[in-house]
Coordinates of C-alpha atoms and ligand atoms in Angstrom, one line a residue:
X1081 CA -113.5 14.5 -32.4
X1082 CA -114.8 17.8 -33.8
X1083 CA -115.7 16.1 -37.0
X1084 CA -117.8 13.6 -35.1
X1085 CA -119.5 16.3 -33.2
X1086 CA -120.3 18.3 -36.3
X1087 CA -121.5 15.2 -38.1
X1088 CA -123.9 14.0 -35.5
X1089 CA -125.2 17.4 -34.2
X1090 CA -125.8 18.4 -37.9
X1091 CA -127.6 15.2 -38.7
X1092 CA -129.7 15.4 -35.5
X1093 CA -130.7 19.0 -36.3
X1094 CA -131.7 17.9 -39.9
X1095 CA -133.7 14.8 -38.8
X1096 CA -137.4 15.2 -39.6
X1097 CA -138.9 12.3 -37.7
X1098 CA -138.4 10.0 -34.6
X1099 CA -137.2 7.0 -36.7
X1100 CA -134.4 9.1 -38.2
X1101 CA -133.4 10.2 -34.7
X1102 CA -133.4 6.6 -33.5
X1103 CA -131.2 5.5 -36.5
X1104 CA -128.7 8.3 -35.5
X1105 CA -128.7 7.2 -31.9
X1106 CA -127.8 3.6 -32.9
X1107 CA -125.2 4.8 -35.4
X1108 CA -123.5 7.0 -32.8
X1109 CA -124.2 5.5 -29.4
X1110 CA -125.5 2.0 -30.0
X1111 CA -123.3 -1.1 -29.0
X1112 CA -121.4 -0.8 -32.3
X1113 CA -122.0 2.9 -32.6
X1114 CA -119.2 5.2 -33.8
X1115 CA -118.8 6.9 -30.4
X1116 CA -119.1 3.7 -28.4
X1117 CA -116.3 2.1 -30.5
X1118 CA -114.2 5.2 -29.8
X1119 CA -114.8 4.8 -26.1
X1120 CA -113.8 1.1 -26.3
X1121 CA -110.5 2.2 -27.8
X1122 CA -109.7 4.1 -24.6
X1123 CA -108.4 0.9 -23.1
X1124 CA -105.5 0.7 -25.5
X1125 CA -104.4 4.3 -25.0
X1126 CA -101.6 5.7 -22.8
X1127 CA -102.8 7.2 -19.5
X1128 CA -102.0 10.7 -20.9
X1129 CA -104.1 10.1 -24.0
X1130 CA -106.9 8.6 -21.9
X1131 CA -106.9 11.6 -19.6
X1132 CA -107.8 14.0 -22.4
X1133 CA -109.8 11.6 -24.7
X1134 CA -111.9 10.1 -21.8
X1135 CA -113.6 13.3 -20.7
X1136 CA -113.9 14.5 -24.3
X1137 CA -115.7 11.4 -25.4
X1138 CA -118.0 11.4 -22.4
X1139 CA -118.8 15.1 -23.0
X1140 CA -119.5 14.3 -26.7
X1141 CA -121.7 11.4 -25.7
X1142 CA -123.7 13.6 -23.3
X1143 CA -123.9 16.3 -25.9
X1144 CA -125.3 13.9 -28.6
X1145 CA -127.7 12.4 -26.1
X1146 CA -129.1 15.9 -25.1
X1147 CA -129.3 16.9 -28.8
X1148 CA -131.3 13.8 -29.5
X1149 CA -133.7 14.4 -26.7
X1150 CA -134.1 18.1 -27.5
X1151 CA -134.7 17.3 -31.2
X1152 CA -137.2 14.6 -30.2
X1153 CA -139.1 17.0 -28.0
X1154 CA -139.1 19.7 -30.7
X1155 CA -140.4 17.2 -33.3
X1156 CA -143.2 16.1 -30.8
X1157 CA -144.2 19.8 -30.3
X1158 CA -144.3 20.4 -34.0
X1159 CA -146.5 17.3 -34.5
X1160 CA -148.9 18.4 -31.8
X1161 CA -149.1 21.9 -33.2
X1162 CA -149.8 20.4 -36.6
X1163 CA -152.6 18.2 -35.2
X1164 CA -154.1 21.1 -33.2
X1165 CA -154.2 23.2 -36.4
X1166 CA -155.9 20.4 -38.3
X1167 CA -158.4 19.5 -35.5
X1168 CA -159.5 23.0 -34.6
X1169 CA -163.1 23.4 -33.5
X1170 CA -165.1 26.5 -33.3
X1171 CA -166.8 26.0 -30.0
X1172 CA -168.7 29.3 -30.5
X1173 CA -170.8 27.9 -33.4
X1174 CA -174.5 27.6 -32.5
X1175 CA -175.5 24.0 -31.6
X1176 CA -177.6 21.9 -33.9
X1177 CA -181.2 22.2 -32.9
X1178 CA -182.8 19.0 -31.5
X1179 CA -186.5 18.3 -31.4
X1180 CA -187.6 17.7 -27.8
X1181 CA -190.6 15.3 -27.8
X1182 CA -192.6 14.1 -24.8
X1183 CA -195.5 11.8 -24.1
X1184 CA -198.6 13.9 -24.2
X1185 CA -200.0 14.3 -20.7
X1186 CA -203.4 13.0 -21.8
X1187 CA -201.7 9.8 -23.1
X1188 CA -199.7 9.6 -19.9
X1189 CA -202.7 10.0 -17.6
X1190 CA -204.7 7.4 -19.7
X1191 CA -201.9 4.9 -19.2
X1192 CA -201.7 5.6 -15.5
X1193 CA -205.5 5.3 -15.0
X1194 CA -205.5 2.1 -17.1
X1195 CA -202.7 0.6 -15.0
X1196 CA -204.4 1.4 -11.7
X1197 CA -207.7 -0.2 -12.8
X1198 CA -205.9 -3.2 -14.4
X1199 CA -204.5 -3.9 -10.9
X1200 CA -208.1 -4.2 -9.7
X1201 CA -209.1 -6.6 -12.4
X1202 CA -210.6 -4.1 -15.0
X1203 CA -209.9 -4.9 -18.7
X1204 CA -209.8 -2.1 -21.3
X1205 CA -212.6 -1.8 -23.9
X1206 CA -212.6 0.4 -27.0
X1207 CA -215.3 1.3 -29.5
X1208 CA -216.2 3.6 -32.4
X1209 CA -216.2 7.4 -32.1
X1210 CA -219.1 7.7 -34.5
X1211 CA -222.1 6.0 -32.8
X1212 CA -225.7 5.2 -33.5
X1213 CA -228.0 7.2 -31.4
X1214 CA -229.2 4.0 -29.9
X1215 CA -225.9 3.1 -28.3
X1216 CA -225.1 6.7 -27.4
X1217 CA -228.6 7.5 -25.9
X1218 CA -231.5 5.0 -26.0
X1219 CA -229.5 2.1 -24.5
X1220 CA -228.5 4.5 -21.7
X1221 CA -232.1 5.2 -20.7
X1222 CA -232.1 8.5 -22.7
X1223 CA -235.1 8.1 -25.1
X1224 CA -235.7 10.5 -28.0
X1225 CA -237.0 13.9 -26.8
X1226 CA -235.7 13.3 -23.3
X1227 CA -234.4 16.6 -22.0
X1228 CA -231.0 15.0 -21.2
X1229 CA -230.3 14.7 -24.9
X1230 CA -230.1 18.5 -25.1
X1231 CA -227.6 18.6 -22.3
X1232 CA -225.0 16.7 -24.3
X1233 CA -224.5 19.3 -27.0
X1234 CA -224.3 16.5 -29.5
X1235 CA -222.6 16.6 -32.9
X1236 CA -224.9 15.0 -35.5
X1237 CA -223.7 13.3 -38.7
X1238 CA -225.5 13.9 -42.0
X1239 CA -227.9 11.6 -43.6
X1240 CA -228.6 11.3 -47.3
X1241 CA -231.6 13.5 -48.4
X1242 CA -234.7 11.4 -47.9
X1243 CA -233.1 9.0 -45.4
X1244 CA -235.2 9.7 -42.3
X1245 CA -233.5 7.3 -39.9
X1246 CA -232.0 9.1 -36.9
X1247 CA -228.6 10.4 -37.6
X1248 CA -225.4 8.9 -36.2
X1249 CA -223.6 11.1 -33.6
X1250 CA -220.1 11.7 -32.4
X1251 CA -220.2 9.8 -29.1
X1252 CA -220.8 12.2 -26.2
X1253 CA -219.3 9.8 -23.6
X1254 CA -217.7 6.4 -23.7
X1255 CA -220.7 4.6 -22.2
X1256 CA -221.7 3.1 -25.6
X1257 CA -218.3 1.2 -25.5
X1258 CA -219.5 -0.4 -22.2
X1259 CA -222.9 -1.2 -23.6
X1260 CA -221.2 -3.0 -26.5
X1261 CA -218.8 -4.8 -24.1
X1262 CA -221.8 -6.1 -22.1
X1263 CA -223.6 -7.2 -25.3
X1264 CA -220.4 -9.1 -26.4
X1265 CA -219.3 -10.8 -23.2
X1266 CA -222.3 -10.6 -20.9
X1267 CA -222.0 -10.6 -17.1
X1268 CA -220.0 -10.8 -15.0
X1269 CA -217.8 -8.0 -16.5
X1270 CA -215.2 -5.5 -15.3
X1271 CA -214.0 -3.0 -17.9
X1272 CA -212.9 0.6 -18.3
X1273 CA -213.4 2.6 -21.5
X1274 CA -211.0 5.4 -22.0
X1275 CA -211.2 7.5 -25.2
X1276 CA -212.1 10.6 -27.1
X1277 CA -215.6 12.1 -26.8
X1278 CA -217.3 15.1 -28.4
X1279 CA -219.6 17.8 -27.4
X1280 CA -220.4 21.1 -29.2
X1281 CA -219.1 23.3 -26.5
X1282 CA -216.1 25.7 -26.7
X1283 CA -215.0 28.2 -24.1
X1284 CA -212.2 28.6 -21.5
X1285 CA -212.9 25.3 -19.8
X1286 CA -214.5 23.3 -22.6
X1287 CA -213.2 21.9 -25.9
X1288 CA -215.4 20.2 -28.5
X1289 CA -213.2 17.1 -28.2
X1290 CA -212.0 15.8 -24.8
X1291 CA -211.1 12.6 -23.1
X1292 CA -213.1 10.5 -20.7
X1293 CA -212.6 7.2 -18.9
X1294 CA -215.7 5.3 -17.8
X1295 CA -215.7 2.1 -15.6
X1296 CA -218.2 -0.7 -15.2
X1297 CA -218.4 -3.6 -12.8
X1298 CA -221.3 -6.1 -13.1
X1299 CA -221.7 -9.2 -11.0
X1300 CA -224.2 -11.0 -8.7
X1301 CA -224.0 -8.6 -5.7
X1302 CA -221.8 -5.6 -6.6
X1303 CA -222.8 -2.7 -4.4
X1304 CA -222.2 1.0 -3.7
X1305 CA -219.7 -0.2 -1.1
X1306 CA -217.6 -1.8 -3.8
X1307 CA -217.9 1.4 -5.8
X1308 CA -216.7 3.4 -2.9
X1309 CA -213.7 1.2 -2.3
X1310 CA -212.6 1.1 -5.9
X1311 CA -212.8 4.8 -6.3
X1312 CA -210.9 5.5 -3.1
X1313 CA -208.3 3.0 -4.1
X1314 CA -208.1 4.7 -7.5
X1315 CA -207.8 8.3 -6.1
X1316 CA -205.1 7.3 -3.6
X1317 CA -203.0 5.6 -6.3
X1318 CA -203.6 8.3 -9.0
X1319 CA -203.0 11.4 -6.9
X1320 CA -200.3 9.6 -4.8
X1321 CA -201.9 10.7 -1.5
X1322 CA -202.5 7.8 1.0
X1323 CA -204.9 9.9 3.1
X1324 CA -207.1 10.9 0.1
X1325 CA -210.7 11.4 1.4
X1326 CA -213.7 11.1 -0.9
X1327 CA -217.2 12.6 -0.5
X1328 CA -220.2 11.0 -2.2
X1329 CA -223.0 13.5 -3.0
X1330 CA -226.5 12.4 -4.2
X1331 CA -227.0 13.3 -7.8
X1332 CA -228.9 12.2 -10.9
X1333 CA -227.9 10.6 -14.2
X1334 CA -230.4 8.8 -16.5
X1335 CA -228.2 5.7 -16.6
X1336 CA -227.6 5.1 -12.9
X1337 CA -229.9 4.8 -9.9
X1338 CA -229.0 5.8 -7.3
X1339 CA -226.4 8.2 -8.6
X1340 CA -223.6 10.0 -6.8
X1341 CA -221.1 12.7 -7.7
X1342 CA -217.7 12.3 -6.0
X1343 CA -215.5 15.0 -4.6
X1344 CA -212.0 14.9 -3.2
X1345 CA -210.8 16.9 -0.1
X1346 CA -208.6 19.8 -1.0
X1347 CA -207.4 23.2 0.1
X1348 CA -206.7 26.4 -1.9
X1349 CA -204.3 28.2 0.4
X1350 CA -202.4 31.1 -1.1
X1351 CA -203.7 30.3 -4.5
X1352 CA -202.0 26.9 -4.5
X1353 CA -204.1 23.7 -4.7
X1354 CA -203.3 20.9 -2.2
X1355 CA -205.1 17.5 -2.5
X1356 CA -206.1 15.3 0.4
X1357 CA -206.2 18.1 3.1
X1358 CA -208.1 21.3 3.9
X1359 CA -211.8 22.2 4.1
X1360 CA -212.7 22.4 0.5
X1361 CA -214.1 19.7 -1.9
X1362 CA -213.5 19.4 -5.6
X1363 CA -215.7 17.3 -7.9
X1364 CA -213.8 14.8 -9.9
X1365 CA -216.3 12.2 -11.2
X1366 CA -219.9 10.9 -11.5
X1367 CA -221.0 7.4 -10.6
X1368 CA -223.9 5.2 -9.5
X1369 CA -225.5 1.8 -9.7
X1370 CA -226.3 0.9 -13.3
X1371 CA -230.0 1.4 -14.1
X1372 CA -231.9 -1.9 -14.6
X1373 CA -233.1 -0.5 -18.0
X1374 CA -229.5 0.0 -19.1
X1375 CA -228.6 -3.6 -18.1
X1376 CA -231.6 -4.9 -20.0
X1377 CA -230.8 -2.8 -23.1
X1378 CA -227.3 -4.4 -23.1
X1379 CA -228.8 -7.9 -22.9
X1380 CA -227.9 -8.4 -19.2
X1381 CA -230.8 -9.7 -17.0
X1382 CA -231.3 -7.1 -14.2
X1383 CA -233.0 -9.7 -12.0
X1384 CA -229.7 -11.7 -11.9
X1385 CA -227.0 -9.0 -12.2
X1386 CA -226.2 -5.6 -10.8
X1387 CA -223.2 -3.3 -10.6
X1388 CA -221.7 0.1 -10.6
X1389 CA -220.5 2.6 -13.3
X1390 CA -218.6 5.8 -13.2
X1391 CA -217.2 8.4 -15.5
X1392 CA -214.5 11.1 -15.3
X1393 CA -212.6 13.6 -17.5
X1394 CA -209.1 12.6 -18.3
X1395 CA -208.0 16.1 -19.4
X1396 CA -209.1 17.5 -16.0
X1397 CA -207.3 14.7 -14.2
X1398 CA -204.1 15.6 -16.2
X1399 CA -204.5 19.3 -15.4
X1400 CA -204.9 18.5 -11.7
X1401 CA -202.0 16.0 -11.5
X1402 CA -199.6 17.8 -13.7
X1403 CA -200.8 21.3 -13.4
X1404 CA -199.0 24.0 -11.5
X1405 CA -200.5 23.9 -8.0
X1406 CA -197.4 25.5 -6.5
X1407 CA -195.1 28.1 -8.0
X1408 CA -192.1 26.1 -6.8
X1409 CA -193.0 23.5 -9.5
X1410 CA -191.8 26.1 -12.0
X1411 CA -188.3 25.8 -11.0
X1412 CA -187.8 22.1 -10.0
X1413 CA -189.8 20.1 -12.5
X1414 CA -189.8 19.4 -16.2
X1415 CA -192.5 21.5 -17.8
X1416 CA -191.9 20.6 -21.5
X1417 CA -195.3 19.0 -21.6
X1418 CA -197.0 22.4 -21.0
X1419 CA -196.1 23.4 -24.5
X1420 CA -198.7 20.8 -25.6
X1421 CA -201.3 23.0 -24.0
X1422 CA -200.0 26.2 -25.4
X1423 CA -198.8 27.4 -22.1
X1424 CA -195.5 29.2 -21.8
X1425 CA -193.5 28.0 -18.8
X1426 CA -192.7 31.6 -17.9
X1427 CA -196.3 32.9 -18.2
X1428 CA -196.9 32.8 -14.5
X1429 CA -200.2 34.8 -14.4
X1430 CA -201.9 32.7 -17.0
X1431 CA -201.0 29.4 -15.2
X1432 CA -201.8 30.4 -11.7
X1433 CA -204.9 32.3 -13.0
X1434 CA -205.9 29.1 -14.9
X1435 CA -205.9 27.1 -11.7
X1436 CA -207.3 29.3 -9.1
X1437 CA -211.0 30.0 -8.8
Ligands
LIG2275 C1 -219.7 12.1 -15.4 C2 -220.7 11.1 -15.2 C3 -221.1 8.8 -15.5 C4 -221.6 6.6 -16.1 C5 -221.0 7.7 -16.3 C6 -222.4 4.5 -17.2 C7 -222.2 3.6 -18.2 C8 -223.0 2.6 -18.3 C9 -224.1 2.4 -17.5 C10 -224.3 3.3 -16.5 CL1 -222.7 1.4 -19.6 N1 -223.5 4.4 -16.3 N2 -221.6 5.5 -17.0 C11 -222.4 6.5 -14.9 C12 -222.4 7.5 -14.0 C13 -221.7 8.7 -14.3 O1 -220.3 9.9 -15.8 O2 -219.8 13.2 -14.8 N3 -218.8 11.9 -16.3 C14 -217.7 12.9 -16.6

């Protein structure tokens, strides 16, 4: 008995894996195991022998079983320790830097504006950024030496020495795109022209390159009433204010007659801008009925066709819609895009200062 005990307990202690333990269990306690066979021999023993051998064999069986489980658990712990040593991670290492990219707010606003006008049947037109002075000025009823030419702070391209034709210009508005569109498809026409424009002006509120979207609708009987509805519809959709109120102020542009500048209702309470309510007005665009001379210059008969046009600054729209009208916006919105403008999200005085009057 003691031999058996020594043999199995020794072998169990020496086993180095679970398979070896299982082999030992079968050899000792399996159906034909050494200890099982011994237990079967009890039947042929005298009652006296059985009285001592029975409990002894049962105790041995229990002892071997517990030794097997204990060794199995120990081997499992060792394996886990081994794995943990091998798979150790230094969670205090600095993370790998990831570049955080976003859609530029000017691109985002251009897409929003385009989608709103597309819903009202306006197609998108594009054209060159370097224009002839005819498309940029003459066709828009701004002849040479007209004082309005000075107001545009135009960038002029070079001509070869001796070439006395008027120089090309960097377009000062996207109107030439609409002149080209009218020439190409004629009337009726409904287009918007978003894009980059250039003026030689650089200060806190002006950059030499900025973005504009112009719109044009020409048909048999388009009126100021249609203009008013389209712009109201646009402002309500763009600024997401159903009650947005517009004010049309008489104005003057060479390319429209009559002309109107459009303001939206707003309030500046506590230095924070709210749109669609309050007693203040903020100018957001210029508009009017296309001048008959402009229609004629684009090959559209002004005795048969008429329509409206408007123009607005995309960068300003982006500042208004995604600017910081309320300090709370600092803490509950995603401001990554501000980096595009060189603002720091924590530079409170600059931001609020930039938006208040
Ligand atoms: C403004 C004013 C305006 C237009 C742009 C236009 C285009 C054609 C014919 C007539 Cl092809 N007009 N465009 C009309 C009125 C105003 O822009 O303040 N823009 C930022």
